[in-house]
mmCIF file of C-alpha atoms in Angstrom:
data_model
loop_
_atom_site.group_PDB
_atom_site.id
_atom_site.type_symbol
_atom_site.label_atom_id
_atom_site.label_comp_id
_atom_site.label_asym_id
_atom_site.label_seq_id
_atom_site.Cartn_x
_atom_site.Cartn_y
_atom_site.Cartn_z
ATOM 1 C CA MET M 1 57.246 11.450 41.738
ATOM 2 C CA ILE M 2 53.871 10.036 42.687
ATOM 3 C CA GLN M 3 53.960 6.768 44.753
ATOM 4 C CA ILE M 4 50.592 4.835 45.186
ATOM 5 C CA GLN M 5 51.323 2.101 47.751
ATOM 6 C CA LYS M 6 48.708 -0.633 48.192
ATOM 7 C CA VAL M 7 45.783 1.730 47.896
ATOM 8 C CA SER M 8 42.217 0.439 48.392
ATOM 9 C CA LYS M 9 38.944 2.395 48.317
ATOM 10 C CA VAL M 10 35.782 0.843 49.653
ATOM 11 C CA TYR M 11 32.226 2.331 49.337
ATOM 12 C CA GLN M 12 29.286 1.516 51.562
ATOM 13 C CA THR M 13 26.150 1.139 49.542
ATOM 14 C CA LYS M 14 22.731 0.423 50.699
ATOM 15 C CA ASP M 15 23.160 -3.294 51.215
ATOM 16 C CA ARG M 16 26.897 -4.083 50.638
ATOM 17 C CA LEU M 17 30.502 -2.859 50.460
ATOM 18 C CA VAL M 18 31.989 -2.194 47.023
ATOM 19 C CA LYS M 19 35.655 -2.090 46.479
ATOM 20 C CA GLY M 20 36.137 0.688 43.973
ATOM 21 C CA VAL M 21 40.109 0.509 44.134
ATOM 22 C CA ASP M 22 41.598 -2.818 45.144
ATOM 23 C CA ASN M 23 45.212 -2.825 46.455
ATOM 24 C CA VAL M 24 46.746 -0.704 43.714
ATOM 25 C CA SER M 25 50.439 0.167 43.722
ATOM 26 C CA LEU M 26 51.916 2.398 41.055
ATOM 27 C CA GLU M 27 54.954 4.828 40.636
ATOM 28 C CA ILE M 28 54.352 7.677 38.285
ATOM 29 C CA GLY M 29 57.678 9.483 37.401
ATOM 30 C CA LYS M 30 58.167 13.191 37.755
ATOM 31 C CA GLY M 31 57.432 15.158 34.712
ATOM 32 C CA GLY M 32 55.914 12.414 32.678
ATOM 33 C CA ILE M 33 52.382 11.887 31.390
ATOM 34 C CA PHE M 34 50.759 8.721 32.830
ATOM 35 C CA GLY M 35 47.592 7.320 31.345
ATOM 36 C CA ILE M 36 45.135 5.185 33.384
ATOM 37 C CA VAL M 37 42.779 3.342 31.174
ATOM 38 C CA GLY M 38 39.550 1.302 31.847
ATOM 39 C CA TYR M 39 35.945 0.935 31.107
ATOM 40 C CA SER M 40 33.280 2.655 33.382
ATOM 41 C CA GLY M 41 33.348 1.158 36.920
ATOM 42 C CA ALA M 42 36.939 0.038 36.651
ATOM 43 C CA GLY M 43 38.009 2.198 39.480
ATOM 44 C CA LYS M 44 40.131 4.635 37.460
ATOM 45 C CA SER M 45 38.338 7.867 38.574
ATOM 46 C CA SER M 46 38.107 6.691 42.193
ATOM 47 C CA LEU M 47 42.051 6.152 42.144
ATOM 48 C CA LEU M 48 42.515 9.585 40.607
ATOM 49 C CA ARG M 49 40.544 11.202 43.351
ATOM 50 C CA CYS M 50 42.508 9.349 45.959
ATOM 51 C CA LEU M 51 45.631 11.110 44.507
ATOM 52 C CA ASN M 52 44.599 14.462 46.049
ATOM 53 C CA LEU M 53 42.471 13.036 48.750
ATOM 54 C CA LEU M 54 39.091 14.166 47.318
ATOM 55 C CA GLU M 55 38.463 10.521 48.219
ATOM 56 C CA LYS M 56 40.283 9.305 51.272
ATOM 57 C CA PRO M 57 41.779 5.875 50.632
ATOM 58 C CA THR M 58 40.419 3.178 52.863
ATOM 59 C CA GLU M 59 43.830 1.517 52.921
ATOM 60 C CA GLY M 60 47.257 2.505 51.552
ATOM 61 C CA THR M 61 49.412 5.562 51.222
ATOM 62 C CA ILE M 62 49.732 8.249 48.639
ATOM 63 C CA LEU M 63 53.178 10.152 48.446
ATOM 64 C CA ILE M 64 53.782 13.165 46.090
ATOM 65 C CA ASP M 65 57.195 14.461 45.940
ATOM 66 C CA GLY M 66 58.010 12.526 49.199
ATOM 67 C CA ILE M 67 55.030 14.044 51.012
ATOM 68 C CA ASN M 68 52.575 11.515 52.466
ATOM 69 C CA LEU M 69 49.158 12.978 51.751
ATOM 70 C CA THR M 70 47.304 10.422 53.606
ATOM 71 C CA GLU M 71 48.964 11.659 56.901
ATOM 72 C CA LEU M 72 47.787 15.425 56.327
ATOM 73 C CA LYS M 73 44.682 17.142 57.629
ATOM 74 C CA GLY M 74 43.179 20.588 57.678
ATOM 75 C CA LYS M 75 45.610 23.415 56.621
ATOM 76 C CA GLN M 76 48.420 21.174 55.681
ATOM 77 C CA LEU M 77 46.266 19.248 53.361
ATOM 78 C CA ARG M 78 44.718 22.315 51.786
ATOM 79 C CA GLN M 79 48.242 23.657 51.152
ATOM 80 C CA ALA M 80 49.387 20.327 49.595
ATOM 81 C CA ARG M 81 46.330 20.367 47.301
ATOM 82 C CA LEU M 82 47.324 23.841 45.833
ATOM 83 C CA LYS M 83 50.219 21.875 44.050
ATOM 84 C CA ILE M 84 47.699 19.436 42.512
ATOM 85 C CA GLY M 85 45.631 20.918 39.746
ATOM 86 C CA MET M 86 42.569 19.096 38.473
ATOM 87 C CA ILE M 87 40.331 19.255 35.257
ATOM 88 C CA PHE M 88 37.210 17.365 34.762
ATOM 89 C CA GLN M 89 34.960 16.157 31.716
ATOM 90 C CA HIS M 90 32.402 18.914 32.287
ATOM 91 C CA PHE M 91 34.731 21.879 32.964
ATOM 92 C CA TYR M 92 32.848 23.147 36.158
ATOM 93 C CA LEU M 93 33.251 26.681 35.412
ATOM 94 C CA ILE M 94 31.181 29.407 37.148
ATOM 95 C CA SER M 95 28.662 30.602 34.571
ATOM 96 C CA GLN M 96 28.163 33.984 36.163
ATOM 97 C CA LYS M 97 31.846 34.873 36.095
ATOM 98 C CA THR M 98 33.873 35.919 33.181
ATOM 99 C CA VAL M 99 36.936 33.866 31.844
ATOM 100 C CA TYR M 100 39.251 36.131 33.641
ATOM 101 C CA GLU M 101 37.107 35.866 37.002
ATOM 102 C CA ASN M 102 37.013 32.088 36.786
ATOM 103 C CA ILE M 103 40.780 31.879 36.537
ATOM 104 C CA ALA M 104 41.321 34.616 39.155
ATOM 105 C CA PHE M 105 38.883 32.740 41.574
ATOM 106 C CA ALA M 106 41.520 30.112 42.059
ATOM 107 C CA LEU M 107 44.160 32.579 42.792
ATOM 108 C CA ARG M 108 42.035 34.413 45.355
ATOM 109 C CA ALA M 109 41.174 31.233 47.101
ATOM 110 C CA ALA M 110 44.858 30.649 47.535
ATOM 111 C CA LYS M 111 45.196 34.241 48.950
ATOM 112 C CA THR M 112 47.442 35.417 46.163
ATOM 113 C CA PRO M 113 48.285 39.105 46.460
ATOM 114 C CA LYS M 114 45.973 41.216 44.408
ATOM 115 C CA GLN M 115 48.596 42.952 42.461
ATOM 116 C CA GLN M 116 49.934 39.535 41.204
ATOM 117 C CA ILE M 117 46.534 38.233 40.090
ATOM 118 C CA ASP M 118 46.146 40.281 36.893
ATOM 119 C CA ASP M 119 49.629 39.285 35.652
ATOM 120 C CA ARG M 120 49.088 35.737 36.355
ATOM 121 C CA VAL M 121 45.761 35.502 34.738
ATOM 122 C CA THR M 122 47.119 37.293 31.637
ATOM 123 C CA GLU M 123 50.023 34.816 31.491
ATOM 124 C CA LEU M 124 47.725 31.868 31.666
ATOM 125 C CA LEU M 125 45.293 33.124 29.017
ATOM 126 C CA GLU M 126 48.208 33.596 26.693
ATOM 127 C CA MET M 127 49.390 30.036 27.396
ATOM 128 C CA VAL M 128 46.056 28.504 26.639
ATOM 129 C CA GLY M 129 45.392 30.591 23.533
ATOM 130 C CA LEU M 130 42.481 32.561 24.959
ATOM 131 C CA SER M 131 43.808 36.087 25.453
ATOM 132 C CA GLU M 132 40.955 37.674 23.542
ATOM 133 C CA LYS M 133 38.291 35.834 25.633
ATOM 134 C CA ARG M 134 39.165 37.289 29.036
ATOM 135 C CA ASN M 135 35.870 39.214 29.503
ATOM 136 C CA VAL M 136 33.628 36.656 27.930
ATOM 137 C CA TYR M 137 31.353 34.410 29.926
ATOM 138 C CA PRO M 138 31.548 30.563 29.819
ATOM 139 C CA GLY M 139 28.164 30.353 27.920
ATOM 140 C CA GLN M 140 29.710 32.104 24.846
ATOM 141 C CA LEU M 141 32.520 29.599 24.575
ATOM 142 C CA SER M 142 32.896 26.330 22.695
ATOM 143 C CA GLY M 143 33.598 23.130 24.619
ATOM 144 C CA GLY M 144 37.260 23.174 23.764
ATOM 145 C CA GLN M 145 37.503 26.827 24.838
ATOM 146 C CA LYS M 146 35.782 25.921 28.167
ATOM 147 C CA GLN M 147 38.389 23.243 28.655
ATOM 148 C CA ARG M 148 41.156 25.657 28.089
ATOM 149 C CA VAL M 149 39.797 27.847 30.741
ATOM 150 C CA ALA M 150 39.587 24.958 33.076
ATOM 151 C CA ILE M 151 43.110 24.072 32.370
ATOM 152 C CA ALA M 152 44.267 27.665 33.014
ATOM 153 C CA ARG M 153 42.429 27.647 36.263
ATOM 154 C CA ALA M 154 44.103 24.373 37.212
ATOM 155 C CA LEU M 155 47.499 25.740 36.597
ATOM 156 C CA ALA M 156 46.820 29.176 38.391
ATOM 157 C CA ASN M 157 48.766 28.098 41.520
ATOM 158 C CA ASN M 158 51.812 26.596 39.780
ATOM 159 C CA PRO M 159 50.988 22.967 40.543
ATOM 160 C CA SER M 160 53.582 20.266 40.188
ATOM 161 C CA VAL M 161 50.827 17.711 39.212
ATOM 162 C CA LEU M 162 47.845 17.928 36.964
ATOM 163 C CA LEU M 163 45.082 15.424 37.302
ATOM 164 C CA CYS M 164 42.754 14.959 34.190
ATOM 165 C CA ASP M 165 39.482 13.086 34.753
ATOM 166 C CA GLU M 166 38.116 12.163 31.157
ATOM 167 C CA ALA M 167 39.147 15.679 30.219
ATOM 168 C CA THR M 168 38.393 15.195 26.484
ATOM 169 C CA SER M 169 35.417 12.839 26.639
ATOM 170 C CA ALA M 170 32.889 15.558 26.053
ATOM 171 C CA LEU M 171 34.812 17.019 22.985
ATOM 172 C CA ASP M 172 34.677 16.233 19.261
ATOM 173 C CA PRO M 173 37.905 14.451 17.752
ATOM 174 C CA LYS M 174 39.434 17.722 16.316
ATOM 175 C CA THR M 175 39.000 19.613 19.631
ATOM 176 C CA THR M 176 40.308 16.626 21.565
ATOM 177 C CA LEU M 177 43.417 16.594 19.534
ATOM 178 C CA SER M 178 43.986 20.404 20.190
ATOM 179 C CA ILE M 179 43.508 19.932 23.928
ATOM 180 C CA LEU M 180 45.905 16.878 24.003
ATOM 181 C CA ARG M 181 48.509 18.879 22.231
ATOM 182 C CA LEU M 182 47.966 21.738 24.747
ATOM 183 C CA LEU M 183 48.522 19.255 27.537
ATOM 184 C CA LYS M 184 51.592 17.993 25.943
ATOM 185 C CA LYS M 185 52.982 21.525 25.521
ATOM 186 C CA ILE M 186 52.303 22.398 29.220
ATOM 187 C CA ASN M 187 54.023 19.082 30.196
ATOM 188 C CA ARG M 188 57.047 19.952 28.171
ATOM 189 C CA GLU M 189 57.306 23.526 28.975
ATOM 190 C CA LEU M 190 56.413 23.453 32.712
ATOM 191 C CA ALA M 191 57.678 19.988 33.512
ATOM 192 C CA ILE M 192 54.272 19.268 35.278
ATOM 193 C CA THR M 193 53.404 15.643 35.949
ATOM 194 C CA ILE M 194 50.170 14.697 34.240
ATOM 195 C CA VAL M 195 47.937 11.848 35.242
ATOM 196 C CA LEU M 196 45.315 11.298 32.695
ATOM 197 C CA ILE M 197 42.185 9.086 33.157
ATOM 198 C CA THR M 198 40.475 7.850 29.945
ATOM 199 C CA HIS M 199 38.579 5.089 28.353
ATOM 200 C CA GLU M 200 39.860 6.140 24.878
ATOM 201 C CA MET M 201 43.010 4.383 23.863
ATOM 202 C CA HIS M 202 43.749 6.975 21.132
ATOM 203 C CA VAL M 203 44.091 9.619 23.873
ATOM 204 C CA VAL M 204 46.743 7.502 25.589
ATOM 205 C CA LYS M 205 48.510 6.834 22.340
ATOM 206 C CA GLU M 206 48.628 10.601 21.383
ATOM 207 C CA ILE M 207 50.465 11.897 24.592
ATOM 208 C CA CYS M 208 51.250 9.344 27.288
ATOM 209 C CA ASP M 209 54.682 7.938 28.179
ATOM 210 C CA ARG M 210 53.419 5.215 30.527
ATOM 211 C CA MET M 211 50.045 3.675 31.102
ATOM 212 C CA ALA M 212 48.124 1.279 33.260
ATOM 213 C CA ILE M 213 45.069 -0.693 32.413
ATOM 214 C CA MET M 214 42.436 -1.082 35.236
ATOM 215 C CA GLN M 215 39.685 -3.701 35.599
ATOM 216 C CA ASP M 216 37.440 -4.327 38.725
ATOM 217 C CA GLY M 217 39.427 -1.958 40.813
ATOM 218 C CA LYS M 218 42.818 -3.637 39.910
ATOM 219 C CA VAL M 219 45.730 -2.758 37.707
ATOM 220 C CA ILE M 220 46.028 -5.653 35.285
ATOM 221 C CA GLU M 221 48.793 -4.297 33.162
ATOM 222 C CA GLU M 222 51.312 -1.344 33.358
ATOM 223 C CA GLY M 223 54.409 -0.185 31.456
ATOM 224 C CA GLN M 224 55.624 2.005 28.630
ATOM 225 C CA VAL M 225 52.961 2.975 26.210
ATOM 226 C CA TYR M 226 54.922 1.689 23.209
ATOM 227 C CA ASP M 227 55.777 -1.557 24.799
ATOM 228 C CA ILE M 228 52.067 -2.162 25.766
ATOM 229 C CA PHE M 229 50.864 -1.352 22.162
ATOM 230 C CA SER M 230 53.525 -3.654 20.587
ATOM 231 C CA ASN M 231 53.106 -6.527 23.035
ATOM 232 C CA PRO M 232 49.867 -6.473 25.052
ATOM 233 C CA VAL M 233 49.458 -9.373 27.628
ATOM 234 C CA ALA M 234 45.995 -8.855 29.189
ATOM 235 C CA GLU M 235 42.786 -9.751 26.953
ATOM 236 C CA LEU M 236 41.411 -6.401 27.974
ATOM 237 C CA THR M 237 44.530 -4.556 26.861
ATOM 238 C CA LYS M 238 44.382 -6.289 23.503
ATOM 239 C CA GLU M 239 40.685 -5.197 23.293
ATOM 240 C CA PHE M 240 41.425 -1.588 23.968
ATOM 241 C CA ILE M 241 44.373 -1.601 21.434
ATOM 242 C CA SER M 242 42.106 -3.092 18.768
ATOM 243 C CA SER M 243 39.943 0.023 19.097
ATOM 244 C CA VAL M 244 42.855 2.029 17.713
ATOM 245 C CA VAL M 245 44.651 -0.419 15.597
ATOM 246 C CA SER M 246 42.293 -2.940 14.042
ATOM 247 C CA PHE M 247 43.447 -6.086 12.212
ATOM 248 C CA GLU M 248 40.095 -7.755 11.463
ATOM 249 C CA VAL M 249 39.842 -9.094 7.903
ATOM 250 C CA PRO M 250 36.322 -10.220 6.619
ATOM 251 C CA ASP M 251 35.869 -14.075 6.872
ATOM 252 C CA THR M 252 34.873 -14.092 3.245
ATOM 253 C CA ILE M 253 38.438 -12.751 2.284
ATOM 254 C CA LEU M 254 40.118 -15.226 4.649
ATOM 255 C CA ALA M 255 38.106 -18.104 3.147
ATOM 256 C CA GLN M 256 39.584 -17.256 -0.243
ATOM 257 C CA CYS M 257 43.165 -17.613 1.148
ATOM 258 C CA THR M 258 44.940 -20.850 0.299
ATOM 259 C CA GLY M 259 48.346 -19.933 1.586
ATOM 260 C CA THR M 260 49.920 -19.220 5.081
ATOM 261 C CA ILE M 261 48.466 -16.212 6.759
ATOM 262 C CA VAL M 262 50.993 -14.382 9.125
ATOM 263 C CA LYS M 263 50.906 -11.298 11.328
ATOM 264 C CA LEU M 264 54.137 -9.252 11.219
ATOM 265 C CA LEU M 265 55.108 -6.703 13.843
ATOM 266 C CA PHE M 266 57.803 -4.162 13.234
ATOM 267 C CA LYS M 267 59.161 -2.158 16.031
ATOM 268 C CA GLY M 268 61.194 0.991 15.917
ATOM 269 C CA ASN M 269 63.477 1.576 12.966
ATOM 270 C CA VAL M 270 62.672 -1.790 11.456
ATOM 271 C CA ALA M 271 59.192 -0.489 10.587
ATOM 272 C CA GLY M 272 60.907 1.828 7.990
ATOM 273 C CA GLU M 273 63.034 -0.994 6.446
ATOM 274 C CA SER M 274 62.104 -2.950 3.340
ATOM 275 C CA VAL M 275 62.153 -6.391 5.114
ATOM 276 C CA ILE M 276 59.040 -7.739 3.326
ATOM 277 C CA SER M 277 60.210 -6.891 -0.212
ATOM 278 C CA GLU M 278 63.594 -8.358 0.578
ATOM 279 C CA THR M 279 62.033 -11.567 1.818
ATOM 280 C CA ILE M 280 60.027 -12.046 -1.367
ATOM 281 C CA GLN M 281 62.886 -11.274 -3.505
ATOM 282 C CA GLN M 282 65.303 -13.702 -1.711
ATOM 283 C CA PHE M 283 62.862 -16.715 -1.317
ATOM 284 C CA ASP M 284 60.520 -18.360 -3.671
ATOM 285 C CA VAL M 285 57.358 -17.034 -2.105
ATOM 286 C CA HIS M 286 54.640 -14.665 -3.080
ATOM 287 C CA GLY M 287 53.070 -12.063 -0.723
ATOM 288 C CA ASN M 288 49.470 -10.742 -0.625
ATOM 289 C CA PHE M 289 48.794 -8.022 1.749
ATOM 290 C CA LEU M 290 45.495 -8.356 3.691
ATOM 291 C CA HIS M 291 45.687 -5.464 6.099
ATOM 292 C CA GLY M 292 48.363 -3.192 7.524
ATOM 293 C CA SER M 293 49.299 0.081 9.079
ATOM 294 C CA ILE M 294 52.084 2.004 10.734
ATOM 295 C CA GLU M 295 51.302 3.828 13.899
ATOM 296 C CA TYR M 296 53.414 6.549 15.574
ATOM 297 C CA ILE M 297 53.632 6.044 19.397
ATOM 298 C CA GLN M 298 55.882 8.498 21.283
ATOM 299 C CA GLU M 299 57.185 9.432 17.816
ATOM 300 C CA MET M 300 58.401 5.787 17.168
ATOM 301 C CA PRO M 301 56.922 3.835 14.286
ATOM 302 C CA LEU M 302 55.094 0.549 15.173
ATOM 303 C CA GLY M 303 54.058 -1.345 12.090
ATOM 304 C CA THR M 304 51.607 -4.270 11.881
ATOM 305 C CA PHE M 305 50.805 -6.223 8.706
ATOM 306 C CA LEU M 306 48.666 -9.255 8.026
ATOM 307 C CA MET M 307 49.630 -11.053 4.866
ATOM 308 C CA GLU M 308 49.198 -14.280 2.959
ATOM 309 C CA LEU M 309 52.391 -16.197 1.996
ATOM 310 C CA GLN M 310 52.095 -18.590 -1.074
ATOM 311 C CA GLY M 311 54.719 -21.087 -1.992
ATOM 312 C CA ARG M 312 56.200 -24.396 -1.044
ATOM 313 C CA GLU M 313 56.148 -25.037 2.719
ATOM 314 C CA PRO M 314 59.996 -25.207 3.233
ATOM 315 C CA ASP M 315 60.333 -21.853 1.323
ATOM 316 C CA ILE M 316 57.666 -20.221 3.486
ATOM 317 C CA GLU M 317 59.377 -21.536 6.732
ATOM 318 C CA ARG M 318 62.776 -20.128 5.574
ATOM 319 C CA ALA M 319 61.107 -16.788 4.717
ATOM 320 C CA ILE M 320 59.466 -16.552 8.205
ATOM 321 C CA SER M 321 62.848 -17.547 9.734
ATOM 322 C CA TYR M 322 64.675 -14.804 7.823
ATOM 323 C CA MET M 323 62.154 -12.113 8.877
ATOM 324 C CA SER M 324 62.538 -13.247 12.440
ATOM 325 C CA THR M 325 66.372 -12.607 12.166
ATOM 326 C CA ARG M 326 65.598 -9.144 10.863
ATOM 327 C CA HIS M 327 63.914 -8.375 14.256
ATOM 328 C CA VAL M 328 60.369 -8.754 12.858
ATOM 329 C CA HIS M 329 57.997 -10.619 15.260
ATOM 330 C CA VAL M 330 56.116 -13.243 13.031
ATOM 331 C CA GLU M 331 52.918 -14.911 14.312
ATOM 332 C CA VAL M 332 51.345 -17.679 12.133
ATOM 333 C CA ILE M 333 47.659 -17.115 12.137
ATOM 334 C CA ASN M 334 46.731 -19.921 9.616
ATOM 335 C CA ASN M 335 49.001 -22.323 7.910
ATOM 336 C CA GLY M 336 46.728 -22.894 4.847
ATOM 337 C CA ASP M 337 45.634 -26.384 5.933
#
């Protein structure tokens, strides 16, 4: 488990102090994938670097598996860092060294016995799907392949935690998906705790169990990814989610609607049930779909639909009441007045 307790990080600029991280407390469960989301300057990367003390917190405590990193120095801190792997947006591979040598470098730095290095590098290359690239130089690799090498290097010393700082931001969508699937595989097979920094909500939706939203150095919302997608509270969270699940309907279409416009939220198994068709059949109302989708988050469906209900007001009210009893969250957007 990672415990972040009242952590702040203050930077001295030319003329003032800037608080990059402001009194953040989080608990990240062992073996999970935790996403930290925010725009540039939100403090998410500063917080991530505090986790392995690349940035020493100005205040607060970082505990990983019960060890207080903020109390360690010198050799003890270096030893603790061996159990915290890290990958970056720009890979940071050594261009003059082959793929094999880039991974072996991490093992040599940890003073791994020479006879064990080759076996470990071979194992890691197979894990990330690059066995045939062992003698190739980074300049001959694609962006996705470079990130796979960086992941293998970060895993070299069997870390219990893997920190990912915008690890997919420099990659195209198809390659991003392949890297995210690799990270999920690593998490499941090796039980490594992954902390992932990103400004892309679809990355969190794809692989994270829990997440936090940061703004101005503070955590403004935190919880299970599914719960936050289905019921966001903070305006910034809603803004991020809208980048993945959009429900905007052109004003020209809305202007043509004369009925009651409702937003329907279906969670879990309810998303697969025929609640809408049953409602229309049982009550004297007509439905006109304006927009809708079903997303799968942590392999659970989350359906959201925008529709126009037409009919007598009492019938519409009964229809809305019925859907609510079927565990559908109904929000009236416009009552047709």
